[in-house]
Every structure is written in C-alpha cells, then in structure tokens.
PDB file of C-alpha atoms in Angstrom:
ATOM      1  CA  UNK A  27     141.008 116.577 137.167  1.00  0.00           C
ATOM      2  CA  UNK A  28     140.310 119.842 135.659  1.00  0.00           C
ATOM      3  CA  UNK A  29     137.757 119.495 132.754  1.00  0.00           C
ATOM      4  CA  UNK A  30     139.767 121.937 130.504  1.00  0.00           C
ATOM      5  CA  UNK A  31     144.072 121.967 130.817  1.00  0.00           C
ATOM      6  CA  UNK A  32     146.303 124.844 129.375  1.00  0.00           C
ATOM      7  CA  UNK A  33     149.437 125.759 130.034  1.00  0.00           C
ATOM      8  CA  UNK A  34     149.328 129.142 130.771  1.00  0.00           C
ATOM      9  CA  UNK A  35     152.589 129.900 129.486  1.00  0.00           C
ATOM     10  CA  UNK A  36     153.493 132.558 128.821  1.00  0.00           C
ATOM     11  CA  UNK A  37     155.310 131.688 125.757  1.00  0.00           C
ATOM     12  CA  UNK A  38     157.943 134.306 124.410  1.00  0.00           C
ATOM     13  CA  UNK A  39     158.647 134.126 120.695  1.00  0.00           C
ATOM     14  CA  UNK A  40     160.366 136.876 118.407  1.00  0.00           C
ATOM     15  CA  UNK A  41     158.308 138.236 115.168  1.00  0.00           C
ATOM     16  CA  UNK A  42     158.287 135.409 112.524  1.00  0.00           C
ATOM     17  CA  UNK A  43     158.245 132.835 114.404  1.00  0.00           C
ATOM     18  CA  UNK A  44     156.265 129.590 115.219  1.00  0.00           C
ATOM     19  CA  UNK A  45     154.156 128.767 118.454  1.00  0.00           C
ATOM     20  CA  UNK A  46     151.940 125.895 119.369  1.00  0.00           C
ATOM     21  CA  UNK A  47     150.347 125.041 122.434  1.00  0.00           C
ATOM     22  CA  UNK A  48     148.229 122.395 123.262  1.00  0.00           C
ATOM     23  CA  UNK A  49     145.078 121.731 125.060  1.00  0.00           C
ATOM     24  CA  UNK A  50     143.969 118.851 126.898  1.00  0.00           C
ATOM     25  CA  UNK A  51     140.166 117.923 128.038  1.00  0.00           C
ATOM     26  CA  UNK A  52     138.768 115.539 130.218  1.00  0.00           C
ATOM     27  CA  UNK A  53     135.347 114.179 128.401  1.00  0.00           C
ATOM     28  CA  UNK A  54     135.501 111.772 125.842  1.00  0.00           C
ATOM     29  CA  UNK A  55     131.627 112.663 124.731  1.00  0.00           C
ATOM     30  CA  UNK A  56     132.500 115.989 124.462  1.00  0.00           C
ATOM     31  CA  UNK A  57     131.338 117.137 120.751  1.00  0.00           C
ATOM     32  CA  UNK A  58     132.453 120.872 120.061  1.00  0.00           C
ATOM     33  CA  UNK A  59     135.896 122.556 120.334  1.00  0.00           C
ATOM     34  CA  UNK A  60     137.384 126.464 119.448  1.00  0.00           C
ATOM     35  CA  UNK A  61     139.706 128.458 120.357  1.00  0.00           C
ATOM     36  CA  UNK A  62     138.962 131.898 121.113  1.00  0.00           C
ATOM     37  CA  UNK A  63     141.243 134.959 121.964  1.00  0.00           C
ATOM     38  CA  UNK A  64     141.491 137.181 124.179  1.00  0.00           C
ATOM     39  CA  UNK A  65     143.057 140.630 124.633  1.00  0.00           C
ATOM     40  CA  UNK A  66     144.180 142.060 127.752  1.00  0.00           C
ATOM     41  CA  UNK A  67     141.447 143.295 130.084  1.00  0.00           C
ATOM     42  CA  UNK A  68     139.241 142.831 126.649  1.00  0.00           C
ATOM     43  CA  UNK A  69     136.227 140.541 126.084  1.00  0.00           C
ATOM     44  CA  UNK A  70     136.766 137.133 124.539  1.00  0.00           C
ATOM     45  CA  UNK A  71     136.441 136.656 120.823  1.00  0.00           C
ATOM     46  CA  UNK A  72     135.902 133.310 118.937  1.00  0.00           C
ATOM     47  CA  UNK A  73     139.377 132.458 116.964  1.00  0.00           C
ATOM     48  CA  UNK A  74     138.223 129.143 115.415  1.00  0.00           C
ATOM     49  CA  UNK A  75     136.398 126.440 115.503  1.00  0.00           C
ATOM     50  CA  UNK A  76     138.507 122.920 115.984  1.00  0.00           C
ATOM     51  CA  UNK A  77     136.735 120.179 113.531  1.00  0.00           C
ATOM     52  CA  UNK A  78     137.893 116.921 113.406  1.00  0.00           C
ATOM     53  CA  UNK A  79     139.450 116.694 110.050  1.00  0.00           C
ATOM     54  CA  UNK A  80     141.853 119.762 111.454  1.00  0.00           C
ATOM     55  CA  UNK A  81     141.903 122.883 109.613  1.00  0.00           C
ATOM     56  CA  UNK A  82     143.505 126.367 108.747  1.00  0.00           C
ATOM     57  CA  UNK A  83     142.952 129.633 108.691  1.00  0.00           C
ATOM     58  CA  UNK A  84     145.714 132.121 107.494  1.00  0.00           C
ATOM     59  CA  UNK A  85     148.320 131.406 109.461  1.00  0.00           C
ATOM     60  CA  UNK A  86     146.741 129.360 112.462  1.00  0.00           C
ATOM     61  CA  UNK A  87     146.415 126.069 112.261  1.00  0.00           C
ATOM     62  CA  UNK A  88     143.931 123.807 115.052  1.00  0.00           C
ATOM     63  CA  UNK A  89     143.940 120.233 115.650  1.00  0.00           C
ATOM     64  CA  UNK A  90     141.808 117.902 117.242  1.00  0.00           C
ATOM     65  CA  UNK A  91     143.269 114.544 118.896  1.00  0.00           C
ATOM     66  CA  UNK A  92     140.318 113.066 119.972  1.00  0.00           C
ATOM     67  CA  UNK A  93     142.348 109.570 120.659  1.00  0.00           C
ATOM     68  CA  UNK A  94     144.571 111.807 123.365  1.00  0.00           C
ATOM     69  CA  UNK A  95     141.683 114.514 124.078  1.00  0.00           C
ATOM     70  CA  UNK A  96     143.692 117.243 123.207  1.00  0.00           C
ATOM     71  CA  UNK A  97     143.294 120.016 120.620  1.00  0.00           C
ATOM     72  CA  UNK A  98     146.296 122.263 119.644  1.00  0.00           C
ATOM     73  CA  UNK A  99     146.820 126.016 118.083  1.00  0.00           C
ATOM     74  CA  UNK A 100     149.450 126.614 115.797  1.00  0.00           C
ATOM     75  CA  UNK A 101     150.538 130.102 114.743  1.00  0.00           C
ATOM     76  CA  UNK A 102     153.128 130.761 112.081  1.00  0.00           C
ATOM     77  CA  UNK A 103     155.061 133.709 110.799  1.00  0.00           C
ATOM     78  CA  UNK A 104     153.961 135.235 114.688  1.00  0.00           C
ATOM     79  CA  UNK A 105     152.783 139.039 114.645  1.00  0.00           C
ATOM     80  CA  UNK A 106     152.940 141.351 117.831  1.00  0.00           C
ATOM     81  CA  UNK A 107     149.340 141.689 117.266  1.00  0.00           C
ATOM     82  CA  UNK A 108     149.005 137.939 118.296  1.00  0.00           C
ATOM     83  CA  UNK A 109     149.877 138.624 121.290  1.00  0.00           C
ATOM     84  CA  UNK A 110     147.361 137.889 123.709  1.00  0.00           C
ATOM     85  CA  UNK A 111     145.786 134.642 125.792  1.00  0.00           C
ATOM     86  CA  UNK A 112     144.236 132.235 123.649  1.00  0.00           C
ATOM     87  CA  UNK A 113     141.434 130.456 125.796  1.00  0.00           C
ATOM     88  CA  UNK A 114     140.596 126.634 125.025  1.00  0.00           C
ATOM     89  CA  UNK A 115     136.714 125.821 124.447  1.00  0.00           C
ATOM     90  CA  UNK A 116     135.135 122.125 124.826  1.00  0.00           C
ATOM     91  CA  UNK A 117     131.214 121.462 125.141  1.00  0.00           C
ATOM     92  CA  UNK A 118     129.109 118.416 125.737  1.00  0.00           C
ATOM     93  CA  UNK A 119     126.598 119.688 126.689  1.00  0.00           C
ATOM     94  CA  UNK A 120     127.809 122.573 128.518  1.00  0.00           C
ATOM     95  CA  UNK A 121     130.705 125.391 127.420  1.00  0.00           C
ATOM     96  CA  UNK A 122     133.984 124.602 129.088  1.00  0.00           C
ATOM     97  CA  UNK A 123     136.663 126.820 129.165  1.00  0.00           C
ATOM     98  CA  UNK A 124     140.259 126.655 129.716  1.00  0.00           C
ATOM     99  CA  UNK A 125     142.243 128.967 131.969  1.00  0.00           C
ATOM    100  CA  UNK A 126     144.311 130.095 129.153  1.00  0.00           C
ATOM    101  CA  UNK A 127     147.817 130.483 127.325  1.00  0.00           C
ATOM    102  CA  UNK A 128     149.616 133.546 126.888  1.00  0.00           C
ATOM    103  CA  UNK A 129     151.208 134.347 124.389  1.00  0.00           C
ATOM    104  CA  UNK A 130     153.762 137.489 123.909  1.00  0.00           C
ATOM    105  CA  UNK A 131     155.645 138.567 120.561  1.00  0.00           C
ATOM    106  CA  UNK A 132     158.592 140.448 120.454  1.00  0.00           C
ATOM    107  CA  UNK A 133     160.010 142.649 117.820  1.00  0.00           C
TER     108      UNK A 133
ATOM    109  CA  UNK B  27     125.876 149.802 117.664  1.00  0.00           C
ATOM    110  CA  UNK B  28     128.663 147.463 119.255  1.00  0.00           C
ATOM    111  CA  UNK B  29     127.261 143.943 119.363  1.00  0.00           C
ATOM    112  CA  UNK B  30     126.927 142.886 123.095  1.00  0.00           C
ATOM    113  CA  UNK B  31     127.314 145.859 125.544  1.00  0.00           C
ATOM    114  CA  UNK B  32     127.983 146.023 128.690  1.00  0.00           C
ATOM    115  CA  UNK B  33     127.164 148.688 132.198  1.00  0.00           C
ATOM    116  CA  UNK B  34     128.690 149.889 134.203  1.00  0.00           C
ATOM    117  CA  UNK B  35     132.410 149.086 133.145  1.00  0.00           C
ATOM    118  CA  UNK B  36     133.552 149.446 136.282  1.00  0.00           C
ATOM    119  CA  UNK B  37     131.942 149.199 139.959  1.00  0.00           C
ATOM    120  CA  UNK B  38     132.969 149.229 143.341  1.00  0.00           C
ATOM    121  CA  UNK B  39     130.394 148.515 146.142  1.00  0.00           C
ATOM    122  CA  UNK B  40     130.588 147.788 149.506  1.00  0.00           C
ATOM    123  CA  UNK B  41     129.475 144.310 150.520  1.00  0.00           C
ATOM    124  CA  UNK B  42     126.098 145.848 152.186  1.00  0.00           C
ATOM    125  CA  UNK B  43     125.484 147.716 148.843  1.00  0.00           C
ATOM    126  CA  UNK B  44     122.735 146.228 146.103  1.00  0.00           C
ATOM    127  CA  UNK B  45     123.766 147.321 143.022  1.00  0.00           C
ATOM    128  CA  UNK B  46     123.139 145.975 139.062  1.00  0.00           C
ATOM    129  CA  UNK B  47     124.410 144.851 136.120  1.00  0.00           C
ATOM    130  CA  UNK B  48     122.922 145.842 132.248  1.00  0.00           C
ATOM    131  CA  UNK B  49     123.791 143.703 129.433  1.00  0.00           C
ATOM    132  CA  UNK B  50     122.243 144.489 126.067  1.00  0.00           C
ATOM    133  CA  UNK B  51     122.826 142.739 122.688  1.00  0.00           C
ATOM    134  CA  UNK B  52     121.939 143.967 119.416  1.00  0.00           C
ATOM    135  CA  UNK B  53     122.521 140.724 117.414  1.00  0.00           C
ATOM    136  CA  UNK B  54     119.202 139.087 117.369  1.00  0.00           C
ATOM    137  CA  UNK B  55     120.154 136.681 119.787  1.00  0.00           C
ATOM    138  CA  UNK B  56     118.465 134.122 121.487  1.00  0.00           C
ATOM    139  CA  UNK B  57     120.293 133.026 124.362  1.00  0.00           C
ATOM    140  CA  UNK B  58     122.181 135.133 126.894  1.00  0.00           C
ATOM    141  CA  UNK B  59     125.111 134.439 129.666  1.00  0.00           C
ATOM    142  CA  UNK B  60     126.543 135.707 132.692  1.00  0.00           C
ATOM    143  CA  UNK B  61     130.356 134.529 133.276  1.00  0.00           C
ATOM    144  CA  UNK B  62     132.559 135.296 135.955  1.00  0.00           C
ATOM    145  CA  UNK B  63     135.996 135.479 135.034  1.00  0.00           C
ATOM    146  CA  UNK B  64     138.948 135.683 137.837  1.00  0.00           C
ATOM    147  CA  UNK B  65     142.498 136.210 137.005  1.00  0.00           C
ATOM    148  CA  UNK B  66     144.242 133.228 136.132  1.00  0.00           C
ATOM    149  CA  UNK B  67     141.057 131.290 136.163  1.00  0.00           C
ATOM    150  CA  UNK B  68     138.845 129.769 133.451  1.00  0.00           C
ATOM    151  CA  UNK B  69     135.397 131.545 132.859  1.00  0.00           C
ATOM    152  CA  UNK B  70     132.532 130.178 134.900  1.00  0.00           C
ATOM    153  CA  UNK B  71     129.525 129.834 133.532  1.00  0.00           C
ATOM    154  CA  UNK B  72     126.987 131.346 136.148  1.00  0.00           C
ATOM    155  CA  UNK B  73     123.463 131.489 133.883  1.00  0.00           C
ATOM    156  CA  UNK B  74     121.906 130.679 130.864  1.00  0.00           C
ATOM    157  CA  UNK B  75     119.029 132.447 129.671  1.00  0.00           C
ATOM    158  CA  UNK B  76     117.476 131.345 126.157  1.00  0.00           C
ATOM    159  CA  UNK B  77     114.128 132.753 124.980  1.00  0.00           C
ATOM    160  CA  UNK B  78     114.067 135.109 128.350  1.00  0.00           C
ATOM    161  CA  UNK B  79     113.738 131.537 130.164  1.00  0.00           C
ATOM    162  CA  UNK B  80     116.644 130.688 132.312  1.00  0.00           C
ATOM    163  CA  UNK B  81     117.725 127.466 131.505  1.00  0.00           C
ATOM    164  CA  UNK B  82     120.921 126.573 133.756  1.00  0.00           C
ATOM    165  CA  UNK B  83     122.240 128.129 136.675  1.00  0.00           C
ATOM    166  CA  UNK B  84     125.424 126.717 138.213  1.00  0.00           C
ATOM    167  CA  UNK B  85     125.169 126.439 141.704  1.00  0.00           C
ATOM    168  CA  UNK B  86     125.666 130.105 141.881  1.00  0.00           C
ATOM    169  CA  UNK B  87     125.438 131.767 145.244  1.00  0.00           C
ATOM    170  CA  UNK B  88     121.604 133.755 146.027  1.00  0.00           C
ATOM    171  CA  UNK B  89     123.115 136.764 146.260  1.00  0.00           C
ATOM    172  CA  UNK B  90     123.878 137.068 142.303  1.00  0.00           C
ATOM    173  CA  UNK B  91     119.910 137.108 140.859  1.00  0.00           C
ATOM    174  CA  UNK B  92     119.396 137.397 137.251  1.00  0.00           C
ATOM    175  CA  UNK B  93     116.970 138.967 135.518  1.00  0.00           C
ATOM    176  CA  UNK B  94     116.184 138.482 131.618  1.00  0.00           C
ATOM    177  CA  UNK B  95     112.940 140.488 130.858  1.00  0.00           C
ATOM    178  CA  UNK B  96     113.238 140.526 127.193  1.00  0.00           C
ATOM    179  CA  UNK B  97     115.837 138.742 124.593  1.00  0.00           C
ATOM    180  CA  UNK B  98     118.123 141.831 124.182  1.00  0.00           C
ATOM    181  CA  UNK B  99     118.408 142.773 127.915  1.00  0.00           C
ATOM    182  CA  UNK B 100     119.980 141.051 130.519  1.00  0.00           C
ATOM    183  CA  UNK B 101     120.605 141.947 134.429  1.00  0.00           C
ATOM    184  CA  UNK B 102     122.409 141.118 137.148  1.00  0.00           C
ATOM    185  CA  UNK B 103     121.279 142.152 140.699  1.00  0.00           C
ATOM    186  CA  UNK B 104     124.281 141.683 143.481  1.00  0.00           C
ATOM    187  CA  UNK B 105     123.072 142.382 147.007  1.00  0.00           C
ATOM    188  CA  UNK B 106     125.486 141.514 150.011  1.00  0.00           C
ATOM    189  CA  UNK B 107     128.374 140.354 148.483  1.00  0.00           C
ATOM    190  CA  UNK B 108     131.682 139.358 149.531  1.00  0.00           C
ATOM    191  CA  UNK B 109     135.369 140.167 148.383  1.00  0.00           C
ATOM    192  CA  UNK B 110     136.040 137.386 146.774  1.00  0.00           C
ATOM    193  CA  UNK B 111     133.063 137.866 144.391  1.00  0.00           C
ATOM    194  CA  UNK B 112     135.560 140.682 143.117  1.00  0.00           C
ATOM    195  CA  UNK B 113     136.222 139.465 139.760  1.00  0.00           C
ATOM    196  CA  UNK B 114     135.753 140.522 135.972  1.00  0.00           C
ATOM    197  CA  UNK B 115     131.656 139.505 134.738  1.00  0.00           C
ATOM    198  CA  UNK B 116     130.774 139.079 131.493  1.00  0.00           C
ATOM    199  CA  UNK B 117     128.012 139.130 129.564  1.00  0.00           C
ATOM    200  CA  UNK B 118     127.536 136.891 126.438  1.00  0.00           C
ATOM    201  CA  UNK B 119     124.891 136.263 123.675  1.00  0.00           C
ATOM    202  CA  UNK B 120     124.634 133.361 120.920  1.00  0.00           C
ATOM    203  CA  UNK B 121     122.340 132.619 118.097  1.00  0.00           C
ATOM    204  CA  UNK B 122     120.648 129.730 120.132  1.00  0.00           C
ATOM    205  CA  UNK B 123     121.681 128.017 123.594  1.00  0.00           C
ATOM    206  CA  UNK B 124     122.889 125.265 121.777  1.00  0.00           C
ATOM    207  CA  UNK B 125     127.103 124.732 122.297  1.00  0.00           C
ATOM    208  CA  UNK B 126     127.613 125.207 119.059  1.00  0.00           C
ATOM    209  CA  UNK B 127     127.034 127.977 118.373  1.00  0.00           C
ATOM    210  CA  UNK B 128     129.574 130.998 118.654  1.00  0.00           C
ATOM    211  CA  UNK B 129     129.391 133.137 121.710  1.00  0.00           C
ATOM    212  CA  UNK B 130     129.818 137.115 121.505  1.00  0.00           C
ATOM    213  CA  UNK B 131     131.096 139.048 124.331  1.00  0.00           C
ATOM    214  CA  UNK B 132     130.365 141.942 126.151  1.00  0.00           C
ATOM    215  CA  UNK B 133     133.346 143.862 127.106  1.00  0.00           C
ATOM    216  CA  UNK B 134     132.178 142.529 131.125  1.00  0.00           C
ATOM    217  CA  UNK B 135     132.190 144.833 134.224  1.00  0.00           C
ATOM    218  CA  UNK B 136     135.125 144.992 136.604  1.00  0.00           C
ATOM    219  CA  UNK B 137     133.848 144.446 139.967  1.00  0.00           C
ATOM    220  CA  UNK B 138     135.121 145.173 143.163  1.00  0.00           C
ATOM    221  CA  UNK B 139     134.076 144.352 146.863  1.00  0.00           C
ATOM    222  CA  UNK B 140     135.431 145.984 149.674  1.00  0.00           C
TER     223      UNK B 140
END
C-alpha cells in the first residue's frame, strides 16, 4: 500500500464552483499534514497546514480524519488561478508526499 | 533575491557525462533537500542535509553524490547515469530538518539522459 493516496483527477469544474478531494495515508503515528500546490512545470509551494481541529483559510477549507487517515481540501467559489495539482503531505518522521490531484477551472 | 534557486534549469547529458547540480537558498535555512520528481509520481526524497551534515539518504543509487559545503549551498554530482534517472530534481530548504516545518522550493532542474 502506497504510504500517501490521491486521486489524480483531474477534476473539471466551471468558475464558482466547489471542489474537494480527499487524501488518504497509510500511518496511524503519522503527526504532520499540508497541502501544498503546485503549478505546472513550477516548484511546489506550501498551501496549508492540516491541524486536527480542521481549519480555513479564505476560501479553502482542510480536514483531518485521523479515525479514517484521510485529510481533505475544499475549495469554494473556484478561480482559474486554482488551477493546478494540489500535492498531499504526511510526516512521521519523514516527509511523504502524494502523487497529486489536478485540478482545472473553466471560465 | 528569489528564496531557493536553482542551476542549471535545464540539462541534457549523456549517460557517460559527469555533470552538477547548484542549489542556493537565501532564507537562513538550516536544512536542505534533494527530491526527484517524475511525472505522475510523488516526490522522492533522495537527501537530507541539516547543519551541512547529511542526515538521511534514501537508498539512492552511487551515482547521484551530494555535496553540502556550507548551509546556503547545495550540490548534486551525477556521473554515469541512466535514462530513467531523467526526471524533474528539486532542491528544497526549511528552517530546521524537523517535519514540521515548511519546505521552500527551488524551481528544480529538468534533467535528461540520453
């Protein structure tokens, strides 16, 4: 089993919309979890950080289901400019990173 | 100065070539990364430097060999390498090595083996 799960989408939504995706791990010790973004054939950038309590910023929402080992991303009132692959992070020790979801806005 | 840069942006060598990889960061940074990143694939962690002391190395081949002479500079020396090595690296730097803590980017070199 893969340590970090995405779907890699991509997932297709129109200007205003909502997305979510969610993002499964595979260590119950592990202790740190964010989301980062990433542009096309650009560097990662950290998004959020996922803390247990859940939390906002602007319009993205992250969860953590540590139960279900599974954090989720939650965009509302989608821009183009979101559009890019949003990369899931878990560490125990160690950085793990998912493969990715991708995620396109249309006008 | 752009936090984490990263030379050259794009390389092609020949797998009998020996070639290298700068990474400089100009955040005050403690600990430093190499990645490799292949499409459709999650980034793979392939060194950890922290203090200019490499503190992890994941099983990575001996024909990638780091090189971390000071905390803002990082290298990467490739010697003999195959095409499947051909793959996006990236360079990262955090406050500390600890998992925590955020990790900035470098905007990686493209590499290609032929």
């Amino acid at each position: 089993r893969k340590e970090v799960e995405q779907d890699p989408g991509p997932f297709n939504v129109p200007e205003g919309a909502t997305v979510a995706f969610n993002c499964t791990y595979s260590n119950s010790a592990s202790q740190s979890f964010f989301w980062y973004r990433q542009d096309c054939r650009k560097e990662p950038k950290l998004l959020m950080s996922v803390y247990s309590s859940g939390n906002e910023d602007g319009r993205f929402t992250a969860q953590l289901n540590r139960a279900s080992q599974y954090i989720s991303l939650l965009i509302r009132d989608s821009k183009l400019s979101d559009s890019a692959t949003y990369l899931c992070v878990v560490s125990d020790y160690k950085l793990s990173f998912g493969a990715g979801t991708t995620v396109t806005v249309r006008a | 100065e752009t936090g984490v840069t990263q030379t050259p942006r794009h390389l092609v060598m020949g797998m009998t070539n020996k070639k290298s990889l700068k990474c400089e960061q100009h955040l005050g940074h403690n600990a430093m990364y190499w990645y490799k990143q292949s499409a459709k694939k999650p980034l793979e962690l392939m060194f950890v430097y922290s203090l200019e002391e490499r503190v992890e190395n994941n099983s990575v081949p001996s024909r990638f060999s780091p090189e971390c002479p000071n905390s803002s500079h990082l290298f990467l020396h490739l010697h003999t390498l195959q095409p499947e090595d051909s793959a996006l690296y990236l360079c990262a730097s955090s406050q500390d090595s600890g998992t925590a803590y955020e990790q900035y980017f470098g905007p990686g070199t493209r590499l290609t083996v032929t």
